[in-house]
Tab-separated table of C-alpha atoms and ligand atoms in Angstrom:
chain	number	residue	atom	x	y	z
A	1	MET	CA	76.682	9.938	36.557
A	2	TRP	CA	73.322	11.490	35.798
A	3	PRO	CA	70.704	9.358	34.030
A	4	TYR	CA	70.980	9.178	30.247
A	5	LYS	CA	69.406	7.403	27.312
A	6	LEU	CA	70.804	6.264	24.021
A	7	GLN	CA	68.831	7.746	21.175
A	8	CYS	CA	68.887	7.804	17.388
A	9	PHE	CA	70.260	11.075	16.048
A	10	ASP	CA	67.960	10.846	12.988
A	11	CYS	CA	64.578	9.404	14.037
A	12	GLN	CA	64.975	10.196	17.747
A	13	ARG	CA	63.816	6.707	18.688
A	14	GLU	CA	65.237	4.983	21.701
A	15	PRO	CA	66.186	1.621	20.280
A	16	ALA	CA	65.920	-1.340	22.648
A	17	ALA	CA	69.058	-3.118	23.745
A	18	VAL	CA	71.326	-0.716	21.957
A	19	GLU	CA	74.083	-0.729	24.533
A	20	THR	CA	76.296	-2.694	22.179
A	21	GLY	CA	74.849	-1.546	18.867
A	22	LEU	CA	76.367	1.260	16.857
A	23	ARG	CA	73.440	2.326	14.667
A	24	CYS	CA	69.687	2.695	15.047
A	25	LYS	CA	67.934	-0.622	14.451
A	26	THR	CA	64.985	1.141	12.815
A	27	CYS	CA	66.518	3.697	10.450
A	28	ASP	CA	70.267	2.945	10.591
A	29	GLY	CA	70.930	6.480	11.898
A	30	LEU	CA	73.831	7.439	14.146
A	31	LEU	CA	73.304	7.004	17.876
A	32	GLU	CA	73.686	9.657	20.526
A	33	VAL	CA	73.822	9.736	24.317
A	34	LYS	CA	71.152	12.061	25.751
A	35	PHE	CA	71.273	13.433	29.269
A	36	GLU	CA	68.043	14.905	30.591
A	37	LEU	CA	69.205	18.369	31.595
A	38	LYS	CA	65.901	20.205	31.927
A	39	GLY	CA	65.637	21.767	35.377
A	40	LYS	CA	69.124	20.578	36.323
A	41	LYS	CA	71.701	22.818	37.943
A	42	LYS	CA	75.455	22.761	37.495
A	43	PRO	CA	77.033	20.022	39.644
A	44	SER	CA	79.323	21.264	42.417
A	45	TRP	CA	82.525	20.448	40.598
A	46	ASP	CA	84.410	23.747	40.833
A	47	HIS	CA	86.909	22.338	43.355
A	48	ARG	CA	87.920	19.549	40.961
A	49	GLN	CA	90.928	19.915	38.659
A	50	VAL	CA	90.164	20.561	34.998
A	51	SER	CA	90.208	17.127	33.313
A	52	VAL	CA	87.851	14.768	31.483
A	53	TRP	CA	86.602	13.155	34.708
A	54	LYS	CA	85.928	16.494	36.396
A	55	TYR	CA	82.676	16.307	34.453
A	56	ARG	CA	81.778	12.743	35.452
A	57	GLU	CA	78.121	13.615	36.134
A	58	LEU	CA	77.791	14.224	32.387
A	59	LEU	CA	79.669	11.080	31.325
A	60	PRO	CA	77.857	7.766	30.751
A	61	ILE	CA	79.808	5.579	33.181
A	62	GLU	CA	77.823	4.014	35.975
A	63	ASN	CA	80.567	2.861	38.343
A	64	GLU	CA	83.596	4.917	39.259
A	65	GLU	CA	85.503	1.633	39.676
A	66	SER	CA	85.141	1.017	35.942
A	67	ILE	CA	87.130	4.115	35.038
A	68	ILE	CA	90.331	3.427	33.078
A	69	THR	CA	92.397	6.603	33.007
A	70	LEU	CA	95.834	7.969	32.148
A	71	ALA	CA	94.977	11.539	33.289
A	72	GLU	CA	93.475	12.896	30.113
A	73	GLY	CA	92.212	16.393	29.423
A	74	GLY	CA	93.296	19.456	31.398
A	75	THR	CA	95.166	20.624	28.308
A	76	GLY	CA	96.384	24.210	27.972
A	77	LEU	CA	94.264	26.986	26.509
A	78	HIS	CA	97.101	29.216	25.343
A	79	ARG	CA	96.605	32.887	24.582
A	80	CYS	CA	98.496	33.556	21.347
A	81	THR	CA	99.361	37.238	21.209
A	82	ARG	CA	102.181	37.035	18.662
A	83	LEU	CA	100.258	34.956	16.151
A	84	GLY	CA	97.149	36.995	16.964
A	85	ARG	CA	98.939	40.249	16.148
A	86	LYS	CA	100.104	38.829	12.836
A	87	LEU	CA	96.520	37.945	11.920
A	88	GLY	CA	95.025	41.130	13.351
A	89	LEU	CA	93.164	39.285	16.108
A	90	LYS	CA	92.897	40.560	19.675
A	91	LYS	CA	91.814	37.399	21.454
A	92	LEU	CA	93.247	34.291	19.847
A	93	TYR	CA	93.678	31.079	21.833
A	94	VAL	CA	95.012	27.649	20.991
A	95	LYS	CA	93.572	24.676	22.868
A	96	ASN	CA	96.461	22.263	22.541
A	97	GLU	CA	95.163	18.729	22.604
A	98	GLY	CA	98.616	17.342	21.882
A	99	GLU	CA	99.144	17.636	25.645
A	100	ASN	CA	96.990	14.541	26.240
A	101	PRO	CA	98.618	11.238	27.419
A	102	THR	CA	99.100	9.705	23.961
A	103	GLY	CA	99.519	13.082	22.286
A	104	SER	CA	96.077	13.627	20.766
A	105	PHE	CA	92.484	14.593	21.576
A	106	LYS	CA	91.431	10.991	21.029
A	107	ASP	CA	92.325	10.183	24.655
A	108	ARG	CA	89.287	12.144	25.899
A	109	GLY	CA	86.957	9.815	24.061
A	110	MET	CA	89.006	6.703	24.629
A	111	THR	CA	89.064	6.913	28.437
A	112	VAL	CA	85.253	7.012	28.424
A	113	ALA	CA	84.724	4.384	25.708
A	114	ILE	CA	87.196	1.904	27.196
A	115	SER	CA	85.596	2.369	30.632
A	116	LYS	CA	82.225	1.646	29.000
A	117	ALA	CA	83.710	-1.397	27.260
A	118	LYS	CA	84.787	-2.647	30.668
A	119	GLU	CA	81.303	-2.046	32.089
A	120	LEU	CA	79.831	-3.985	29.196
A	121	GLY	CA	82.213	-6.868	29.849
A	122	LYS	CA	84.139	-6.513	26.582
A	123	LYS	CA	87.492	-8.254	26.233
A	124	LYS	CA	88.573	-7.325	22.696
A	125	VAL	CA	88.446	-3.905	21.062
A	126	LEU	CA	88.824	-2.901	17.444
A	127	CYS	CA	89.255	0.250	15.385
A	128	ALA	CA	90.202	1.482	11.941
A	129	SER	CA	92.416	4.540	12.049
A	130	THR	CA	94.504	7.104	10.245
A	131	GLY	CA	96.839	6.858	13.270
A	132	ASN	CA	95.799	8.698	16.395
A	133	THR	CA	92.724	6.651	17.250
A	134	SER	CA	94.795	3.483	17.039
A	135	ALA	CA	97.621	4.960	19.161
A	136	SER	CA	95.116	5.980	21.810
A	137	LEU	CA	93.159	2.725	21.738
A	138	ALA	CA	96.361	0.687	21.924
A	139	ALA	CA	97.384	2.536	25.096
A	140	TYR	CA	93.985	2.411	26.814
A	141	SER	CA	93.341	-1.232	25.984
A	142	ALA	CA	96.775	-2.084	27.389
A	143	ARG	CA	95.855	-0.238	30.567
A	144	ALA	CA	92.535	-2.089	30.726
A	145	GLY	CA	94.118	-5.472	29.999
A	146	MET	CA	92.102	-5.942	26.829
A	147	GLU	CA	93.123	-7.312	23.467
A	148	CYS	CA	93.381	-4.667	20.731
A	149	ILE	CA	93.174	-4.947	16.960
A	150	VAL	CA	93.738	-1.963	14.655
A	151	LEU	CA	93.278	-1.626	10.912
A	152	VAL	CA	95.389	1.061	9.287
A	153	PRO	CA	95.948	2.159	5.689
A	154	LYS	CA	99.261	0.638	4.655
A	155	GLY	CA	102.066	3.163	4.235
A	156	LYS	CA	99.876	6.139	5.129
A	157	VAL	CA	100.199	6.383	8.897
A	158	ALA	CA	102.707	8.787	10.467
A	159	GLY	CA	105.724	7.041	11.994
A	160	GLY	CA	105.219	8.167	15.581
A	161	LYS	CA	101.679	6.835	15.665
A	162	LEU	CA	102.618	3.439	14.277
A	163	LEU	CA	105.414	3.216	16.852
A	164	GLN	CA	102.904	3.871	19.630
A	165	VAL	CA	100.544	1.140	18.451
A	166	ALA	CA	103.372	-1.362	18.093
A	167	MET	CA	104.837	-0.421	21.486
A	168	HIS	CA	101.557	-0.976	23.314
A	169	GLY	CA	101.274	-4.438	21.791
A	170	ALA	CA	98.179	-4.074	19.633
A	171	LYS	CA	97.657	-6.357	16.660
A	172	ILE	CA	98.258	-4.215	13.560
A	173	ILE	CA	96.515	-5.061	10.301
A	174	GLN	CA	97.865	-3.050	7.363
A	175	VAL	CA	95.105	-2.587	4.817
A	176	LYS	CA	96.024	-2.055	1.174
A	177	GLY	CA	93.892	0.994	0.489
A	178	ASP	CA	92.945	4.138	2.376
A	179	PHE	CA	91.220	4.771	5.691
A	180	ASP	CA	87.733	4.536	4.231
A	181	GLN	CA	88.360	0.967	3.105
A	182	ALA	CA	89.923	0.069	6.456
A	183	PHE	CA	86.871	1.468	8.251
A	184	LYS	CA	84.441	-0.457	6.051
A	185	THR	CA	86.326	-3.642	6.845
A	186	ALA	CA	86.264	-2.854	10.576
A	187	LEU	CA	82.491	-2.284	10.433
A	188	LYS	CA	81.948	-5.629	8.691
A	189	LEU	CA	84.215	-7.357	11.180
A	190	ALA	CA	82.378	-5.863	14.155
A	191	LYS	CA	79.022	-6.971	12.721
A	192	ARG	CA	80.184	-10.517	12.096
A	193	ARG	CA	82.255	-10.985	15.244
A	194	ARG	CA	80.259	-9.990	18.310
A	195	ASP	CA	83.301	-10.465	20.535
A	196	LEU	CA	84.950	-7.422	18.910
A	197	TYR	CA	83.828	-4.013	20.184
A	198	LEU	CA	84.239	-1.211	17.654
A	199	MET	CA	85.834	1.927	19.099
A	200	ASN	CA	85.666	4.339	16.143
A	201	SER	CA	83.793	7.602	16.593
A	202	ILE	CA	80.578	5.920	15.436
A	203	ASN	CA	80.644	4.647	19.031
A	204	PRO	CA	78.489	7.214	20.879
A	205	TYR	CA	80.315	6.769	24.199
A	206	ARG	CA	83.554	7.992	22.674
A	207	LEU	CA	81.975	11.243	21.599
A	208	GLU	CA	80.802	11.796	25.185
A	209	GLY	CA	84.422	11.933	26.314
A	210	GLN	CA	85.292	14.238	23.452
A	211	LYS	CA	82.608	16.767	24.389
A	212	THR	CA	84.686	17.628	27.490
A	213	LEU	CA	86.863	19.670	25.122
A	214	ALA	CA	84.019	22.225	25.037
A	215	PHE	CA	83.529	22.049	28.811
A	216	GLU	CA	87.199	22.796	29.421
A	217	ILE	CA	87.344	25.685	26.946
A	218	SER	CA	84.295	27.289	28.609
A	219	ASP	CA	85.736	26.750	32.093
A	220	GLN	CA	89.148	28.109	31.111
A	221	LEU	CA	87.535	31.249	29.688
A	222	GLY	CA	85.723	31.812	33.001
A	223	SER	CA	82.314	30.239	32.254
A	224	LYS	CA	82.160	31.896	28.858
A	225	ALA	CA	81.885	30.311	25.455
A	226	PRO	CA	84.191	31.780	22.776
A	227	ASP	CA	82.706	33.430	19.677
A	228	SER	CA	84.239	30.928	17.244
A	229	VAL	CA	85.874	27.535	17.591
A	230	ILE	CA	87.941	26.232	14.688
A	231	LEU	CA	88.780	22.542	14.351
A	232	PRO	CA	90.289	20.217	11.758
A	233	VAL	CA	87.676	17.758	10.502
A	234	GLY	CA	88.178	14.161	9.382
A	235	ASN	CA	85.383	11.799	10.379
A	236	GLY	CA	83.669	14.706	12.105
A	237	GLY	CA	83.469	13.180	15.570
A	238	ASN	CA	85.313	15.922	17.368
A	239	ILE	CA	83.487	18.946	15.985
A	240	SER	CA	80.082	17.381	16.631
A	241	ALA	CA	81.077	16.274	20.129
A	242	ALA	CA	82.344	19.785	20.926
A	243	TRP	CA	79.041	21.263	19.738
A	244	LYS	CA	77.172	18.845	22.011
A	245	GLY	CA	79.372	19.955	24.897
A	246	PHE	CA	78.769	23.663	24.315
A	247	THR	CA	75.029	22.941	24.051
A	248	GLU	CA	74.952	21.048	27.345
A	249	PHE	CA	76.797	23.848	29.166
A	250	GLN	CA	74.275	26.334	27.840
A	251	GLN	CA	71.379	24.097	28.909
A	252	LEU	CA	72.849	24.040	32.422
A	253	SER	CA	73.157	27.858	32.298
A	254	ILE	CA	76.917	27.628	32.876
A	255	THR	CA	77.431	29.647	29.695
A	256	LYS	CA	75.027	32.080	28.061
A	257	THR	CA	76.040	31.593	24.440
A	258	ARG	CA	77.374	28.964	22.075
A	259	PRO	CA	80.196	29.525	19.580
A	260	ARG	CA	80.169	29.318	15.810
A	261	MET	CA	81.612	25.928	14.889
A	262	ILE	CA	84.091	26.149	12.024
A	263	GLY	CA	85.447	23.002	10.383
A	264	ILE	CA	88.607	22.883	8.284
A	265	GLN	CA	89.488	20.144	5.807
A	266	ALA	CA	92.346	19.541	3.419
A	267	GLU	CA	91.474	20.676	-0.090
A	268	LYS	CA	91.626	17.199	-1.659
A	269	ALA	CA	89.911	15.438	1.245
A	270	ALA	CA	87.017	17.797	1.880
A	271	PRO	CA	83.592	16.143	1.494
A	272	ILE	CA	82.121	18.089	4.411
A	273	ALA	CA	83.625	21.512	3.659
A	274	ASN	CA	82.537	21.124	0.030
A	275	ALA	CA	78.948	20.351	1.071
A	276	VAL	CA	78.917	23.460	3.286
A	277	LYS	CA	80.315	25.595	0.465
A	278	ARG	CA	77.727	24.257	-1.987
A	279	ARG	CA	74.967	24.698	0.607
A	280	GLU	CA	74.026	21.058	0.233
A	281	ASN	CA	72.586	19.036	3.087
A	282	LYS	CA	74.293	15.819	2.029
A	283	ILE	CA	77.931	15.097	1.343
A	284	ARG	CA	79.439	13.745	-1.866
A	285	LEU	CA	82.066	11.143	-1.059
A	286	VAL	CA	85.636	11.828	-2.124
A	287	TYR	CA	87.354	8.841	-3.685
A	288	ASN	CA	91.105	8.588	-3.241
A	289	PRO	CA	91.450	11.577	-0.865
A	290	GLN	CA	94.918	13.184	-0.793
A	291	THR	CA	96.780	15.302	1.748
A	292	LEU	CA	100.049	15.167	3.657
A	293	ALA	CA	97.946	15.690	6.777
A	294	THR	CA	97.382	11.937	6.871
A	295	ALA	CA	95.279	12.121	10.048
A	296	ILE	CA	92.456	13.759	8.095
A	297	ARG	CA	92.885	11.885	4.830
A	298	ILE	CA	89.269	10.724	4.857
A	299	GLY	CA	86.780	10.763	1.971
A	300	SER	CA	83.767	9.091	3.555
A	301	PRO	CA	83.295	10.627	7.021
A	302	VAL	CA	80.853	8.619	9.120
A	303	ASN	CA	79.658	11.491	11.315
A	304	TRP	CA	78.749	13.878	8.500
A	305	PRO	CA	75.064	14.293	9.502
A	306	LYS	CA	76.123	15.461	12.972
A	307	VAL	CA	78.715	17.848	11.542
A	308	LEU	CA	76.396	19.505	9.036
A	309	LYS	CA	73.823	19.999	11.793
A	310	ALA	CA	76.389	21.482	14.187
A	311	ILE	CA	77.667	23.920	11.567
A	312	LYS	CA	74.147	24.932	10.568
A	313	GLU	CA	72.758	25.315	14.085
A	314	SER	CA	75.778	27.287	15.238
A	315	LYS	CA	75.771	29.542	12.170
A	316	GLY	CA	79.289	28.335	11.604
A	317	THR	CA	81.084	27.510	8.402
A	318	ALA	CA	83.755	25.335	6.815
A	319	GLU	CA	86.841	26.013	4.744
A	320	THR	CA	89.493	24.083	2.857
A	321	VAL	CA	93.262	24.537	2.961
A	322	THR	CA	96.118	23.304	0.798
A	323	ASP	CA	99.018	21.208	2.027
A	324	SER	CA	101.435	24.118	1.700
A	325	GLU	CA	99.104	26.369	3.724
A	326	ILE	CA	99.024	23.650	6.381
A	327	LEU	CA	102.832	23.386	6.529
A	328	GLN	CA	103.218	27.146	6.728
A	329	ALA	CA	100.723	27.409	9.587
A	330	GLN	CA	102.493	24.558	11.393
A	331	ARG	CA	105.791	26.469	11.251
A	332	GLU	CA	104.226	29.777	12.271
A	333	LEU	CA	102.585	28.293	15.347
A	334	ALA	CA	105.860	26.629	16.300
A	335	THR	CA	108.072	29.689	15.794
A	336	LEU	CA	105.716	32.397	17.031
A	337	GLU	CA	104.132	30.589	19.973
A	338	GLY	CA	106.289	27.561	20.855
A	339	ILE	CA	103.460	25.165	20.106
A	340	PHE	CA	104.393	22.181	17.939
A	341	VAL	CA	101.462	20.358	16.369
A	342	GLU	CA	101.044	17.754	13.655
A	343	PRO	CA	99.978	18.845	10.142
A	344	ALA	CA	96.282	17.947	10.540
A	345	SER	CA	96.135	20.134	13.638
A	346	ALA	CA	97.777	23.053	11.883
A	347	ALA	CA	94.866	22.949	9.427
A	348	SER	CA	92.785	24.823	12.018
A	349	VAL	CA	95.312	27.675	12.085
A	350	ALA	CA	95.683	27.630	8.292
A	351	GLY	CA	91.911	27.808	8.006
A	352	LEU	CA	91.748	30.737	10.407
A	353	LYS	CA	94.314	32.618	8.311
A	354	LYS	CA	92.179	32.108	5.229
A	355	LEU	CA	88.961	33.164	6.954
A	356	ARG	CA	90.691	36.241	8.334
A	357	ALA	CA	92.038	37.174	4.910
A	358	ASN	CA	88.469	36.972	3.573
A	359	MET	CA	87.165	39.031	6.523
A	360	ARG	CA	84.985	36.181	7.736
A	361	VAL	CA	86.144	36.557	11.355
A	362	ASP	CA	86.312	39.865	13.229
A	363	ALA	CA	89.345	41.365	14.924
A	364	SER	CA	87.581	41.573	18.290
A	365	GLU	CA	86.236	37.987	18.390
A	366	THR	CA	87.358	35.479	20.994
A	367	ILE	CA	88.630	32.659	18.818
A	368	VAL	CA	89.804	29.212	19.856
A	369	CYS	CA	91.788	27.085	17.414
A	370	VAL	CA	91.870	23.465	18.486
A	371	THR	CA	95.154	21.746	17.714
A	372	THR	CA	94.368	18.075	17.896
A	373	GLY	CA	97.697	16.205	17.890
A	374	HIS	CA	101.353	16.634	18.900
A	375	GLY	CA	103.985	17.562	16.321
A	376	LEU	CA	106.255	14.647	17.215
A	377	LYS	CA	103.650	12.236	15.837
A	378	ASP	CA	104.862	12.903	12.298
A	379	PRO	CA	108.638	13.311	11.926
A	380	SER	CA	108.395	13.081	8.123
A	381	VAL	CA	107.739	16.845	8.108
A	382	LEU	CA	111.475	17.365	8.681
A	383	GLU	CA	112.076	16.590	5.005
A	384	ARG	CA	109.740	19.399	4.016
A	385	LEU	CA	111.339	22.118	6.102
A	386	PRO	CA	113.371	24.736	4.244
A	387	LYS	CA	117.125	24.044	4.326
A	388	SER	CA	117.738	27.160	6.409
A	389	ARG	CA	115.827	25.531	9.261
A	390	THR	CA	117.685	22.254	9.398
A	391	GLY	CA	121.077	23.610	10.414
A	392	TYR	CA	124.564	24.404	9.161
A	393	ASN	CA	127.544	22.091	9.092
A	394	LEU	CA	130.566	22.895	11.187
A	395	GLU	CA	133.718	20.820	10.881
A	396	ILE	CA	135.805	20.886	14.025
A	397	THR	CA	139.568	20.821	13.295
A	398	ASN	CA	142.547	22.009	15.297
A	399	ARG	CA	142.441	25.295	13.433
A	400	THR	CA	138.660	25.965	13.721
A	401	ASN	CA	137.956	29.263	15.343
A	402	LEU	CA	134.717	31.071	15.965
A	403	ASP	CA	135.263	33.291	12.912
A	404	ALA	CA	133.886	30.382	10.894
A	405	LEU	CA	130.519	31.030	12.465
A	406	ARG	CA	130.506	34.777	11.889
A	407	ARG	CA	128.531	34.491	8.673
A	408	ILE	CA	125.736	32.662	10.451
A	409	ILE	CA	125.413	34.010	13.984
B	501	AN7	C1	95.288	15.056	14.674
B	501	AN7	O1	92.889	8.514	14.126
B	501	AN7	O2	90.256	9.705	12.289
B	501	AN7	O3	86.894	14.895	12.698
B	501	AN7	O4	91.548	7.437	12.818
B	501	AN7	O5	94.105	12.527	14.229
B	501	AN7	O6	86.936	13.710	14.912
B	501	AN7	O7	87.713	12.561	12.846
B	501	AN7	C2	91.952	10.988	13.302
B	501	AN7	C3	91.380	12.203	13.175
B	501	AN7	C4	91.893	15.846	13.522
B	501	AN7	C5	89.905	14.622	12.813
B	501	AN7	N1	93.147	15.949	13.958
B	501	AN7	O8	89.006	14.406	13.852
B	501	AN7	C6	91.949	8.489	13.323
B	501	AN7	C7	91.298	9.741	12.920
B	501	AN7	C8	93.890	14.857	14.186
B	501	AN7	C9	93.341	13.590	13.971
B	501	AN7	C10	91.303	14.638	13.284
B	501	AN7	C11	92.026	13.471	13.483
B	501	AN7	P1	87.554	13.867	13.567
C-alpha cells in the first residue's frame, strides 16, 4: 500500500481521528481516501492477474494479512458485436460485474472495507440495502468471522438477494418503508452504537475497492480509457468510485484520457439524472421512488455531490429510463449476447439505447456499459416475460408423435 490520507470531499480538510468516522467533523461533508500520486510511476503489477488486489498499492490496507477475499474482480469485458450492430455502434463492450463472487459489483468494495474493518478491530458490521450490498456484506462478514446486521425495505428486495443474506447467517431487519428510511435508521444506529461499523457506500474505504472497476476496464482495453462509460446509478457510489479510478490511472500516466461518465436512473427514482437534466448543482429528493429495478429504488442518494462532480468534470451526462425500457434491454442483452443481468443493470443498456436514438453517442466511440448484478438475483422477472418465452406444453401419451411439435419447431 502506498501512503494515503483521509480527506473531506467538500472542505478538503484532513479531519483528525477520522479512521472510524464517516463524515467530516467540520462541515459534515463526505470523506475520501487520497493517495499522493504526484511523481509516482505505475507499480510493477503487469504480471499479476486482473483482480481487485492486483492494484493493492492503490488500496488503503496496511497489512496483507488483513485481506479478506473471495477472489473478486477480474470480471469479463465482453465485446458485444450483435447488440452493437443493432444500435449502430462499432465498439460496444459490457463489463459484467455479475461475475463477482456474490453476483454483484459490491464485492469489489466489500473485500476492501471488510479488510479495513478487520484492521480497525471491528467485530460487528451494519448496512442498509436494496439487496446487493447486504448479500455481499453477509458473505464477507461470514468469511471474516464478524457479526452482520442488515436493514432492508420490507417486501422490496429481490428474492435471490434475500436468500443470500439469510444463507450467510446475517441478522435481517425488515424495515417498513423504503431504502431511504432504512438507511437513515442505519446511520442513526451507527452514531449511537460505536460497536457497529457502517458499511454503506458513505464508507470511503468501500469506494476504494470499487474504483478497481475503472482500473480493470483500462487494463482490459490495453492501457486505454474508453470514450464513454455508462452505469446504473442508485446511491452514486459506483459511478463516483469509477471516476476516481480513471483519474488515478491518468495521474499515473497509465492512460492518456478519461471517459465521459454517464449515469442512468429509473424514471421515477431519478434525483440525480433530474438534477443533471435541469442543470442544477443540487438534487431534489424523490419521495416514494418507484421502479421494478429494486436495486436502484433510491430517492435520497448519499453520494450525490460526488456524482454531480464526476459527471461535470468528465463532460458526461445522465438519462432516465422506464421500467419497460429496462425489461426490453435486459432481454436483448440476454438473447443477443448471452449475458443475463438483473433489471437495475440493464438500465445502463436501456440508457445507451436512448442516448443513441438521440444521437448523443457516436457510432465510432468505444463504449463500456457496466452491468452491475447477475440476472439470477431477481427471479420475479419470469412473470413479466412474454408467454412465447416461457415455453409450450407437451403432453406425453402413448400416441404422441413428433408431428405435435411441428407447429412450434
Ligand atoms: C445491481 O445494495 O444500493 O449508484 O443497497 O445493486 O453505487 O448505489 C445497490 C445498488 C446499481 C447502484 N446496480 O449503485 C444496495 C444498493 C445494482 C445495484 C446499483 C446498485 P450505486
